[in-house]
Amino acid sequence: MSKLSKLFSMQKEYNQKIYGEKSLTPDQVEKHTQELALCAHAEISSLVSATKYKKHHISQPEHDPDKGTILYESVDIVRYVMAILNLWNFDEQNFEEAFKRKDVYLNVRKKIERNIWNGQPVAIVDMDDVIVDFRKGFSKWLCETHDVDADVESNEYYFIDALREKNLNPELTFLDFVNSGGFSMLDPVEGAVSFLKSLKSKGYWIQILTARPDDNLHCLYDTYYWLDKNNVYFDDIAFSAEKFRWCAQSKYYDSDSIKFSIDDSPKHAMDYVKHGIKCYVPEKSYNKEIWNDDRIEAYKSFDYFFK
C-alpha cells in the first residue's frame, strides 16, 4: 500500500465513524460536502491568521509566522478535502490521475505563456477528426460500453440513429464518454503529428482551435494531456464553438496573419471561407456536400495535403 493510499484509508475509517457505514443518499452526500468545504474554508482562514497578513494594521505588534499552526492547519485542510473525495467514492488512484493531468495542464499553459507570437503566418488547426481520430475512438467506446454498432462512415457525426436504436440519449452518452476520460484515450490521425512538425519547421504559428466544451474539466484537462502525451507541435490552443468569431477577435486577424484553417466541420469550414479565410477539409462521409466548393480544398491525407 502506497503512502497516499494509506492516508486515504485512514481518512475513510474516520469518515465511517462520523457518518456510519451505511450508504448515504445523494442529498446527504451533497449536504456533507457543503459542510466539509465550509470547514476547510475556516481552516484556511486560521492558516492565514498564522502569517503576517495584517500589515496595514500598524498598531498591531509584529509576530513571527506560527509554523506549527501552518503545518497542522494544512493537515486539517487536506483531511477535509480527502473526506470530500471519500464521500464521492474517489480513491487515491483517481486523485493521482487528476493531479497528473492538472500538472500537465499547468506546465503546458506556462510554456504557452512564454511563447510570444511575433507576427508569424498563422495556421488555424481543428482537433477532432483533423489531428485526433475522434469518430473511430468514439465508435469503439460505444461498442465496448453500450453495445452500439456505430458506423464510422455514416453521414451522422455523433451516430444519433445508432444511439436511439439502443434508447440512449446522444447528449448524455457523449457526456459519459467525456467524463470517463474518453478524450485522453484517442489516437492521433495518421500523419498528423509529423505534419504539424513540418508546418512548424516552415515558420508557421500553429493555433489549435477546437469546439470542445472547455467548461467540462475532464474535457479541458484531457485535451492538454492528449496533446502532451502525443508530442503534438503547437503554439497556442483555444476553445470556441464560434470559430470565425474567435478568429475575428484574435490578435492575428487585423494584420491578416491567418493564412489558412484546417477543419472537418461543414459549418466551420463555410464560416471561414465566407469571410475570406482559406480552409482545408479532410474528406469525411459527413462533409461531402462541401468538397466541390471552389473556396475549399478537400484532402485525403496529410501526406497529400503537405505535398
mmCIF file with all atom_site columns, N, CA and C in Angstrom, residues 232-292:
data_model
loop_
_atom_site.group_PDB
_atom_site.id
_atom_site.type_symbol
_atom_site.label_atom_id
_atom_site.label_alt_id
_atom_site.label_comp_id
_atom_site.label_asym_id
_atom_site.label_entity_id
_atom_site.label_seq_id
_atom_site.pdbx_PDB_ins_code
_atom_site.Cartn_x
_atom_site.Cartn_y
_atom_site.Cartn_z
_atom_site.occupancy
_atom_site.B_iso_or_equiv
_atom_site.pdbx_formal_charge
_atom_site.auth_seq_id
_atom_site.auth_comp_id
_atom_site.auth_asym_id
_atom_site.auth_atom_id
_atom_site.pdbx_PDB_model_num
ATOM 1   N N  . VAL A 1 232 ? 2.471   16.594 -29.666 1.00 0.00 ? 232 VAL A N  1
ATOM 2   C CA . VAL A 1 232 ? 1.914   17.401 -30.752 1.00 0.00 ? 232 VAL A CA 1
ATOM 3   C C  . VAL A 1 232 ? 2.558   18.789 -30.757 1.00 0.00 ? 232 VAL A C  1
ATOM 4   N N  . TYR A 1 233 ? 3.014   19.231 -31.905 1.00 0.00 ? 233 TYR A N  1
ATOM 5   C CA . TYR A 1 233 ? 3.621   20.556 -32.047 1.00 0.00 ? 233 TYR A CA 1
ATOM 6   C C  . TYR A 1 233 ? 2.518   21.599 -32.221 1.00 0.00 ? 233 TYR A C  1
ATOM 7   N N  . PHE A 1 234 ? 2.479   22.581 -31.349 1.00 0.00 ? 234 PHE A N  1
ATOM 8   C CA . PHE A 1 234 ? 1.538   23.692 -31.483 1.00 0.00 ? 234 PHE A CA 1
ATOM 9   C C  . PHE A 1 234 ? 2.041   24.856 -30.638 1.00 0.00 ? 234 PHE A C  1
ATOM 10  N N  . ASP A 1 235 ? 1.529   26.046 -30.939 1.00 0.00 ? 235 ASP A N  1
ATOM 11  C CA . ASP A 1 235 ? 1.969   27.245 -30.212 1.00 0.00 ? 235 ASP A CA 1
ATOM 12  C C  . ASP A 1 235 ? 0.941   27.736 -29.211 1.00 0.00 ? 235 ASP A C  1
ATOM 13  N N  . ASP A 1 236 ? -0.345  27.565 -29.534 1.00 0.00 ? 236 ASP A N  1
ATOM 14  C CA . ASP A 1 236 ? -1.393  28.002 -28.607 1.00 0.00 ? 236 ASP A CA 1
ATOM 15  C C  . ASP A 1 236 ? -2.637  27.180 -28.884 1.00 0.00 ? 236 ASP A C  1
ATOM 16  N N  . ILE A 1 237 ? -3.544  27.192 -27.934 1.00 0.00 ? 237 ILE A N  1
ATOM 17  C CA . ILE A 1 237 ? -4.804  26.454 -28.083 1.00 0.00 ? 237 ILE A CA 1
ATOM 18  C C  . ILE A 1 237 ? -5.941  27.276 -27.500 1.00 0.00 ? 237 ILE A C  1
ATOM 19  N N  . ALA A 1 238 ? -7.087  27.234 -28.152 1.00 0.00 ? 238 ALA A N  1
ATOM 20  C CA . ALA A 1 238 ? -8.279  27.929 -27.664 1.00 0.00 ? 238 ALA A CA 1
ATOM 21  C C  . ALA A 1 238 ? -9.493  27.051 -27.915 1.00 0.00 ? 238 ALA A C  1
ATOM 22  N N  . PHE A 1 239 ? -10.548 27.311 -27.138 1.00 0.00 ? 239 PHE A N  1
ATOM 23  C CA . PHE A 1 239 ? -11.801 26.561 -27.234 1.00 0.00 ? 239 PHE A CA 1
ATOM 24  C C  . PHE A 1 239 ? -12.913 27.545 -27.603 1.00 0.00 ? 239 PHE A C  1
ATOM 25  N N  . SER A 1 240 ? -13.635 27.246 -28.683 1.00 0.00 ? 240 SER A N  1
ATOM 26  C CA . SER A 1 240 ? -14.744 28.124 -29.074 1.00 0.00 ? 240 SER A CA 1
ATOM 27  C C  . SER A 1 240 ? -15.691 27.385 -30.017 1.00 0.00 ? 240 SER A C  1
ATOM 28  N N  . ALA A 1 241 ? -16.982 27.543 -29.760 1.00 0.00 ? 241 ALA A N  1
ATOM 29  C CA . ALA A 1 241 ? -17.993 26.950 -30.639 1.00 0.00 ? 241 ALA A CA 1
ATOM 30  C C  . ALA A 1 241 ? -18.223 27.821 -31.869 1.00 0.00 ? 241 ALA A C  1
ATOM 31  N N  . GLU A 1 242 ? -17.795 29.081 -31.817 1.00 0.00 ? 242 GLU A N  1
ATOM 32  C CA . GLU A 1 242 ? -17.916 30.006 -32.948 1.00 0.00 ? 242 GLU A CA 1
ATOM 33  C C  . GLU A 1 242 ? -16.501 30.374 -33.394 1.00 0.00 ? 242 GLU A C  1
ATOM 34  N N  . LYS A 1 243 ? -15.976 29.587 -34.300 1.00 0.00 ? 243 LYS A N  1
ATOM 35  C CA . LYS A 1 243 ? -14.554 29.685 -34.609 1.00 0.00 ? 243 LYS A CA 1
ATOM 36  C C  . LYS A 1 243 ? -14.170 30.942 -35.390 1.00 0.00 ? 243 LYS A C  1
ATOM 37  N N  . PHE A 1 244 ? -14.974 31.298 -36.410 1.00 0.00 ? 244 PHE A N  1
ATOM 38  C CA . PHE A 1 244 ? -14.604 32.513 -37.135 1.00 0.00 ? 244 PHE A CA 1
ATOM 39  C C  . PHE A 1 244 ? -14.693 33.726 -36.219 1.00 0.00 ? 244 PHE A C  1
ATOM 40  N N  . ARG A 1 245 ? -15.708 33.777 -35.383 1.00 0.00 ? 245 ARG A N  1
ATOM 41  C CA . ARG A 1 245 ? -15.832 34.904 -34.460 1.00 0.00 ? 245 ARG A CA 1
ATOM 42  C C  . ARG A 1 245 ? -14.596 34.990 -33.571 1.00 0.00 ? 245 ARG A C  1
ATOM 43  N N  . TRP A 1 246 ? -14.119 33.819 -33.109 1.00 0.00 ? 246 TRP A N  1
ATOM 44  C CA . TRP A 1 246 ? -12.905 33.812 -32.289 1.00 0.00 ? 246 TRP A CA 1
ATOM 45  C C  . TRP A 1 246 ? -11.739 34.380 -33.098 1.00 0.00 ? 246 TRP A C  1
ATOM 46  N N  . CYS A 1 247 ? -11.601 33.950 -34.351 1.00 0.00 ? 247 CYS A N  1
ATOM 47  C CA . CYS A 1 247 ? -10.513 34.447 -35.198 1.00 0.00 ? 247 CYS A CA 1
ATOM 48  C C  . CYS A 1 247 ? -10.600 35.962 -35.381 1.00 0.00 ? 247 CYS A C  1
ATOM 49  N N  . ALA A 1 248 ? -11.816 36.458 -35.623 1.00 0.00 ? 248 ALA A N  1
ATOM 50  C CA . ALA A 1 248 ? -12.000 37.891 -35.862 1.00 0.00 ? 248 ALA A CA 1
ATOM 51  C C  . ALA A 1 248 ? -11.636 38.728 -34.643 1.00 0.00 ? 248 ALA A C  1
ATOM 52  N N  . GLN A 1 249 ? -11.732 38.138 -33.473 1.00 0.00 ? 249 GLN A N  1
ATOM 53  C CA . GLN A 1 249 ? -11.403 38.849 -32.242 1.00 0.00 ? 249 GLN A CA 1
ATOM 54  C C  . GLN A 1 249 ? -9.985  38.568 -31.762 1.00 0.00 ? 249 GLN A C  1
ATOM 55  N N  . SER A 1 250 ? -9.242  37.773 -32.524 1.00 0.00 ? 250 SER A N  1
ATOM 56  C CA . SER A 1 250 ? -7.901  37.353 -32.112 1.00 0.00 ? 250 SER A CA 1
ATOM 57  C C  . SER A 1 250 ? -6.851  38.411 -32.467 1.00 0.00 ? 250 SER A C  1
ATOM 58  N N  . LYS A 1 251 ? -5.654  38.233 -31.925 1.00 0.00 ? 251 LYS A N  1
ATOM 59  C CA . LYS A 1 251 ? -4.531  39.138 -32.189 1.00 0.00 ? 251 LYS A CA 1
ATOM 60  C C  . LYS A 1 251 ? -3.993  38.987 -33.606 1.00 0.00 ? 251 LYS A C  1
ATOM 61  N N  . TYR A 1 252 ? -4.425  37.934 -34.316 1.00 0.00 ? 252 TYR A N  1
ATOM 62  C CA . TYR A 1 252 ? -3.906  37.666 -35.651 1.00 0.00 ? 252 TYR A CA 1
ATOM 63  C C  . TYR A 1 252 ? -4.684  38.365 -36.764 1.00 0.00 ? 252 TYR A C  1
ATOM 64  N N  . TYR A 1 253 ? -5.933  38.701 -36.515 1.00 0.00 ? 253 TYR A N  1
ATOM 65  C CA . TYR A 1 253 ? -6.877  38.999 -37.591 1.00 0.00 ? 253 TYR A CA 1
ATOM 66  C C  . TYR A 1 253 ? -6.586  40.312 -38.317 1.00 0.00 ? 253 TYR A C  1
ATOM 67  N N  . ASP A 1 254 ? -6.428  41.394 -37.592 1.00 0.00 ? 254 ASP A N  1
ATOM 68  C CA . ASP A 1 254 ? -6.278  42.708 -38.225 1.00 0.00 ? 254 ASP A CA 1
ATOM 69  C C  . ASP A 1 254 ? -5.018  42.810 -39.080 1.00 0.00 ? 254 ASP A C  1
ATOM 70  N N  . SER A 1 255 ? -3.982  42.028 -38.730 1.00 0.00 ? 255 SER A N  1
ATOM 71  C CA . SER A 1 255 ? -2.742  42.062 -39.511 1.00 0.00 ? 255 SER A CA 1
ATOM 72  C C  . SER A 1 255 ? -2.770  41.070 -40.678 1.00 0.00 ? 255 SER A C  1
ATOM 73  N N  . ASP A 1 256 ? -3.924  40.436 -40.889 1.00 0.00 ? 256 ASP A N  1
ATOM 74  C CA . ASP A 1 256 ? -4.090  39.467 -41.976 1.00 0.00 ? 256 ASP A CA 1
ATOM 75  C C  . ASP A 1 256 ? -3.053  38.342 -41.906 1.00 0.00 ? 256 ASP A C  1
ATOM 76  N N  . SER A 1 257 ? -2.787  37.895 -40.673 1.00 0.00 ? 257 SER A N  1
ATOM 77  C CA . SER A 1 257 ? -1.757  36.869 -40.462 1.00 0.00 ? 257 SER A CA 1
ATOM 78  C C  . SER A 1 257 ? -2.289  35.452 -40.593 1.00 0.00 ? 257 SER A C  1
ATOM 79  N N  . ILE A 1 258 ? -3.621  35.271 -40.572 1.00 0.00 ? 258 ILE A N  1
ATOM 80  C CA . ILE A 1 258 ? -4.189  33.929 -40.697 1.00 0.00 ? 258 ILE A CA 1
ATOM 81  C C  . ILE A 1 258 ? -4.142  33.517 -42.163 1.00 0.00 ? 258 ILE A C  1
ATOM 82  N N  . LYS A 1 259 ? -3.285  32.558 -42.471 1.00 0.00 ? 259 LYS A N  1
ATOM 83  C CA . LYS A 1 259 ? -3.085  32.153 -43.859 1.00 0.00 ? 259 LYS A CA 1
ATOM 84  C C  . LYS A 1 259 ? -4.045  31.059 -44.301 1.00 0.00 ? 259 LYS A C  1
ATOM 85  N N  . PHE A 1 260 ? -4.433  30.188 -43.393 1.00 0.00 ? 260 PHE A N  1
ATOM 86  C CA . PHE A 1 260 ? -5.415  29.157 -43.728 1.00 0.00 ? 260 PHE A CA 1
ATOM 87  C C  . PHE A 1 260 ? -5.893  28.476 -42.454 1.00 0.00 ? 260 PHE A C  1
ATOM 88  N N  . SER A 1 261 ? -6.967  27.731 -42.590 1.00 0.00 ? 261 SER A N  1
ATOM 89  C CA . SER A 1 261 ? -7.514  26.922 -41.496 1.00 0.00 ? 261 SER A CA 1
ATOM 90  C C  . SER A 1 261 ? -7.645  25.489 -41.977 1.00 0.00 ? 261 SER A C  1
ATOM 91  N N  . ILE A 1 262 ? -7.706  24.564 -41.019 1.00 0.00 ? 262 ILE A N  1
ATOM 92  C CA . ILE A 1 262 ? -7.970  23.148 -41.321 1.00 0.00 ? 262 ILE A CA 1
ATOM 93  C C  . ILE A 1 262 ? -9.101  22.713 -40.411 1.00 0.00 ? 262 ILE A C  1
ATOM 94  N N  . ASP A 1 263 ? -10.217 22.298 -40.991 1.00 0.00 ? 263 ASP A N  1
ATOM 95  C CA . ASP A 1 263 ? -11.386 21.928 -40.168 1.00 0.00 ? 263 ASP A CA 1
ATOM 96  C C  . ASP A 1 263 ? -12.251 20.939 -40.930 1.00 0.00 ? 263 ASP A C  1
ATOM 97  N N  . ASP A 1 264 ? -12.788 19.961 -40.203 1.00 0.00 ? 264 ASP A N  1
ATOM 98  C CA . ASP A 1 264 ? -13.623 18.940 -40.848 1.00 0.00 ? 264 ASP A CA 1
ATOM 99  C C  . ASP A 1 264 ? -15.102 19.314 -40.860 1.00 0.00 ? 264 ASP A C  1
ATOM 100 N N  . SER A 1 265 ? -15.496 20.292 -40.059 1.00 0.00 ? 265 SER A N  1
ATOM 101 C CA . SER A 1 265 ? -16.916 20.635 -39.913 1.00 0.00 ? 265 SER A CA 1
ATOM 102 C C  . SER A 1 265 ? -17.411 21.485 -41.082 1.00 0.00 ? 265 SER A C  1
ATOM 103 N N  . PRO A 1 266 ? -18.501 21.066 -41.749 1.00 0.00 ? 266 PRO A N  1
ATOM 104 C CA . PRO A 1 266 ? -19.059 21.901 -42.824 1.00 0.00 ? 266 PRO A CA 1
ATOM 105 C C  . PRO A 1 266 ? -19.415 23.309 -42.352 1.00 0.00 ? 266 PRO A C  1
ATOM 106 N N  . LYS A 1 267 ? -19.962 23.409 -41.141 1.00 0.00 ? 267 LYS A N  1
ATOM 107 C CA . LYS A 1 267 ? -20.358 24.719 -40.607 1.00 0.00 ? 267 LYS A CA 1
ATOM 108 C C  . LYS A 1 267 ? -19.144 25.637 -40.466 1.00 0.00 ? 267 LYS A C  1
ATOM 109 N N  . HIS A 1 268 ? -18.116 25.146 -39.780 1.00 0.00 ? 268 HIS A N  1
ATOM 110 C CA . HIS A 1 268 ? -16.955 25.994 -39.532 1.00 0.00 ? 268 HIS A CA 1
ATOM 111 C C  . HIS A 1 268 ? -16.200 26.280 -40.820 1.00 0.00 ? 268 HIS A C  1
ATOM 112 N N  . ALA A 1 269 ? -16.085 25.282 -41.694 1.00 0.00 ? 269 ALA A N  1
ATOM 113 C CA . ALA A 1 269 ? -15.387 25.479 -42.962 1.00 0.00 ? 269 ALA A CA 1
ATOM 114 C C  . ALA A 1 269 ? -16.061 26.572 -43.793 1.00 0.00 ? 269 ALA A C  1
ATOM 115 N N  . MET A 1 270 ? -17.391 26.525 -43.861 1.00 0.00 ? 270 MET A N  1
ATOM 116 C CA . MET A 1 270 ? -18.118 27.535 -44.638 1.00 0.00 ? 270 MET A CA 1
ATOM 117 C C  . MET A 1 270 ? -18.014 28.911 -43.987 1.00 0.00 ? 270 MET A C  1
ATOM 118 N N  . ASP A 1 271 ? -18.031 28.972 -42.671 1.00 0.00 ? 271 ASP A N  1
ATOM 119 C CA . ASP A 1 271 ? -17.843 30.252 -41.978 1.00 0.00 ? 271 ASP A CA 1
ATOM 120 C C  . ASP A 1 271 ? -16.496 30.868 -42.324 1.00 0.00 ? 271 ASP A C  1
ATOM 121 N N  . TYR A 1 272 ? -15.461 30.025 -42.338 1.00 0.00 ? 272 TYR A N  1
ATOM 122 C CA . TYR A 1 272 ? -14.122 30.516 -42.668 1.00 0.00 ? 272 TYR A CA 1
ATOM 123 C C  . TYR A 1 272 ? -14.085 31.107 -44.080 1.00 0.00 ? 272 TYR A C  1
ATOM 124 N N  . VAL A 1 273 ? -14.518 30.312 -45.065 1.00 0.00 ? 273 VAL A N  1
ATOM 125 C CA . VAL A 1 273 ? -14.357 30.755 -46.458 1.00 0.00 ? 273 VAL A CA 1
ATOM 126 C C  . VAL A 1 273 ? -15.284 31.919 -46.803 1.00 0.00 ? 273 VAL A C  1
ATOM 127 N N  . LYS A 1 274 ? -16.443 31.990 -46.158 1.00 0.00 ? 274 LYS A N  1
ATOM 128 C CA . LYS A 1 274 ? -17.343 33.129 -46.389 1.00 0.00 ? 274 LYS A CA 1
ATOM 129 C C  . LYS A 1 274 ? -16.697 34.441 -45.968 1.00 0.00 ? 274 LYS A C  1
ATOM 130 N N  . HIS A 1 275 ? -15.745 34.333 -45.016 1.00 0.00 ? 275 HIS A N  1
ATOM 131 C CA . HIS A 1 275 ? -15.093 35.542 -44.503 1.00 0.00 ? 275 HIS A CA 1
ATOM 132 C C  . HIS A 1 275 ? -13.635 35.637 -44.949 1.00 0.00 ? 275 HIS A C  1
ATOM 133 N N  . GLY A 1 276 ? -13.316 34.965 -46.040 1.00 0.00 ? 276 GLY A N  1
ATOM 134 C CA . GLY A 1 276 ? -12.020 35.160 -46.668 1.00 0.00 ? 276 GLY A CA 1
ATOM 135 C C  . GLY A 1 276 ? -10.861 34.369 -46.108 1.00 0.00 ? 276 GLY A C  1
ATOM 136 N N  . ILE A 1 277 ? -11.118 33.360 -45.258 1.00 0.00 ? 277 ILE A N  1
ATOM 137 C CA . ILE A 1 277 ? -10.041 32.519 -44.727 1.00 0.00 ? 277 ILE A CA 1
ATOM 138 C C  . ILE A 1 277 ? -10.060 31.190 -45.464 1.00 0.00 ? 277 ILE A C  1
ATOM 139 N N  . LYS A 1 278 ? -8.978  30.876 -46.155 1.00 0.00 ? 278 LYS A N  1
ATOM 140 C CA . LYS A 1 278 ? -8.903  29.618 -46.894 1.00 0.00 ? 278 LYS A CA 1
ATOM 141 C C  . LYS A 1 278 ? -9.037  28.456 -45.923 1.00 0.00 ? 278 LYS A C  1
ATOM 142 N N  . CYS A 1 279 ? -9.742  27.409 -46.336 1.00 0.00 ? 279 CYS A N  1
ATOM 143 C CA . CYS A 1 279 ? -9.953  26.264 -45.448 1.00 0.00 ? 279 CYS A CA 1
ATOM 144 C C  . CYS A 1 279 ? -9.660  24.958 -46.176 1.00 0.00 ? 279 CYS A C  1
ATOM 145 N N  . TYR A 1 280 ? -8.844  24.138 -45.540 1.00 0.00 ? 280 TYR A N  1
ATOM 146 C CA . TYR A 1 280 ? -8.587  22.775 -45.992 1.00 0.00 ? 280 TYR A CA 1
ATOM 147 C C  . TYR A 1 280 ? -9.461  21.828 -45.181 1.00 0.00 ? 280 TYR A C  1
ATOM 148 N N  . VAL A 1 281 ? -10.075 20.866 -45.862 1.00 0.00 ? 281 VAL A N  1
ATOM 149 C CA . VAL A 1 281 ? -11.050 19.973 -45.225 1.00 0.00 ? 281 VAL A CA 1
ATOM 150 C C  . VAL A 1 281 ? -10.696 18.511 -45.503 1.00 0.00 ? 281 VAL A C  1
ATOM 151 N N  . PRO A 1 282 ? -10.497 17.706 -44.446 1.00 0.00 ? 282 PRO A N  1
ATOM 152 C CA . PRO A 1 282 ? -10.272 16.274 -44.681 1.00 0.00 ? 282 PRO A CA 1
ATOM 153 C C  . PRO A 1 282 ? -11.543 15.637 -45.225 1.00 0.00 ? 282 PRO A C  1
ATOM 154 N N  . GLU A 1 283 ? -11.411 14.791 -46.212 1.00 0.00 ? 283 GLU A N  1
ATOM 155 C CA . GLU A 1 283 ? -12.593 14.176 -46.826 1.00 0.00 ? 283 GLU A CA 1
ATOM 156 C C  . GLU A 1 283 ? -13.207 13.165 -45.860 1.00 0.00 ? 283 GLU A C  1
ATOM 157 N N  . LYS A 1 284 ? -14.439 13.465 -45.415 1.00 0.00 ? 284 LYS A N  1
ATOM 158 C CA . LYS A 1 284 ? -15.170 12.614 -44.487 1.00 0.00 ? 284 LYS A CA 1
ATOM 159 C C  . LYS A 1 284 ? -16.573 12.349 -45.034 1.00 0.00 ? 284 LYS A C  1
ATOM 160 N N  . SER A 1 285 ? -17.172 11.263 -44.579 1.00 0.00 ? 285 SER A N  1
ATOM 161 C CA . SER A 1 285 ? -18.502 10.896 -45.070 1.00 0.00 ? 285 SER A CA 1
ATOM 162 C C  . SER A 1 285 ? -19.559 11.944 -44.730 1.00 0.00 ? 285 SER A C  1
ATOM 163 N N  . TYR A 1 286 ? -19.352 12.704 -43.666 1.00 0.00 ? 286 TYR A N  1
ATOM 164 C CA . TYR A 1 286 ? -20.348 13.669 -43.206 1.00 0.00 ? 286 TYR A CA 1
ATOM 165 C C  . TYR A 1 286 ? -20.124 15.084 -43.754 1.00 0.00 ? 286 TYR A C  1
ATOM 166 N N  . ASN A 1 287 ? -19.064 15.296 -44.575 1.00 0.00 ? 287 ASN A N  1
ATOM 167 C CA . ASN A 1 287 ? -18.868 16.651 -45.104 1.00 0.00 ? 287 ASN A CA 1
ATOM 168 C C  . ASN A 1 287 ? -18.749 16.669 -46.633 1.00 0.00 ? 287 ASN A C  1
ATOM 169 N N  . LYS A 1 288 ? -19.305 15.650 -47.282 1.00 0.00 ? 288 LYS A N  1
ATOM 170 C CA . LYS A 1 288 ? -19.197 15.544 -48.732 1.00 0.00 ? 288 LYS A CA 1
ATOM 171 C C  . LYS A 1 288 ? -19.792 16.742 -49.465 1.00 0.00 ? 288 LYS A C  1
ATOM 172 N N  . GLU A 1 289 ? -20.811 17.357 -48.861 1.00 0.00 ? 289 GLU A N  1
ATOM 173 C CA . GLU A 1 289 ? -21.515 18.432 -49.549 1.00 0.00 ? 289 GLU A CA 1
ATOM 174 C C  . GLU A 1 289 ? -20.664 19.675 -49.799 1.00 0.00 ? 289 GLU A C  1
ATOM 175 N N  . ILE A 1 290 ? -19.506 19.769 -49.155 1.00 0.00 ? 290 ILE A N  1
ATOM 176 C CA . ILE A 1 290 ? -18.677 20.966 -49.356 1.00 0.00 ? 290 ILE A CA 1
ATOM 177 C C  . ILE A 1 290 ? -17.388 20.680 -50.124 1.00 0.00 ? 290 ILE A C  1
ATOM 178 N N  . TRP A 1 291 ? -17.169 19.424 -50.528 1.00 0.00 ? 291 TRP A N  1
ATOM 179 C CA . TRP A 1 291 ? -15.922 19.089 -51.214 1.00 0.00 ? 291 TRP A CA 1
ATOM 180 C C  . TRP A 1 291 ? -15.738 19.888 -52.512 1.00 0.00 ? 291 TRP A C  1
ATOM 181 N N  . ASN A 1 292 ? -16.843 20.132 -53.219 1.00 0.00 ? 292 ASN A N  1
ATOM 182 C CA . ASN A 1 292 ? -16.754 20.759 -54.535 1.00 0.00 ? 292 ASN A CA 1
ATOM 183 C C  . ASN A 1 292 ? -16.874 22.276 -54.507 1.00 0.00 ? 292 ASN A C  1
#
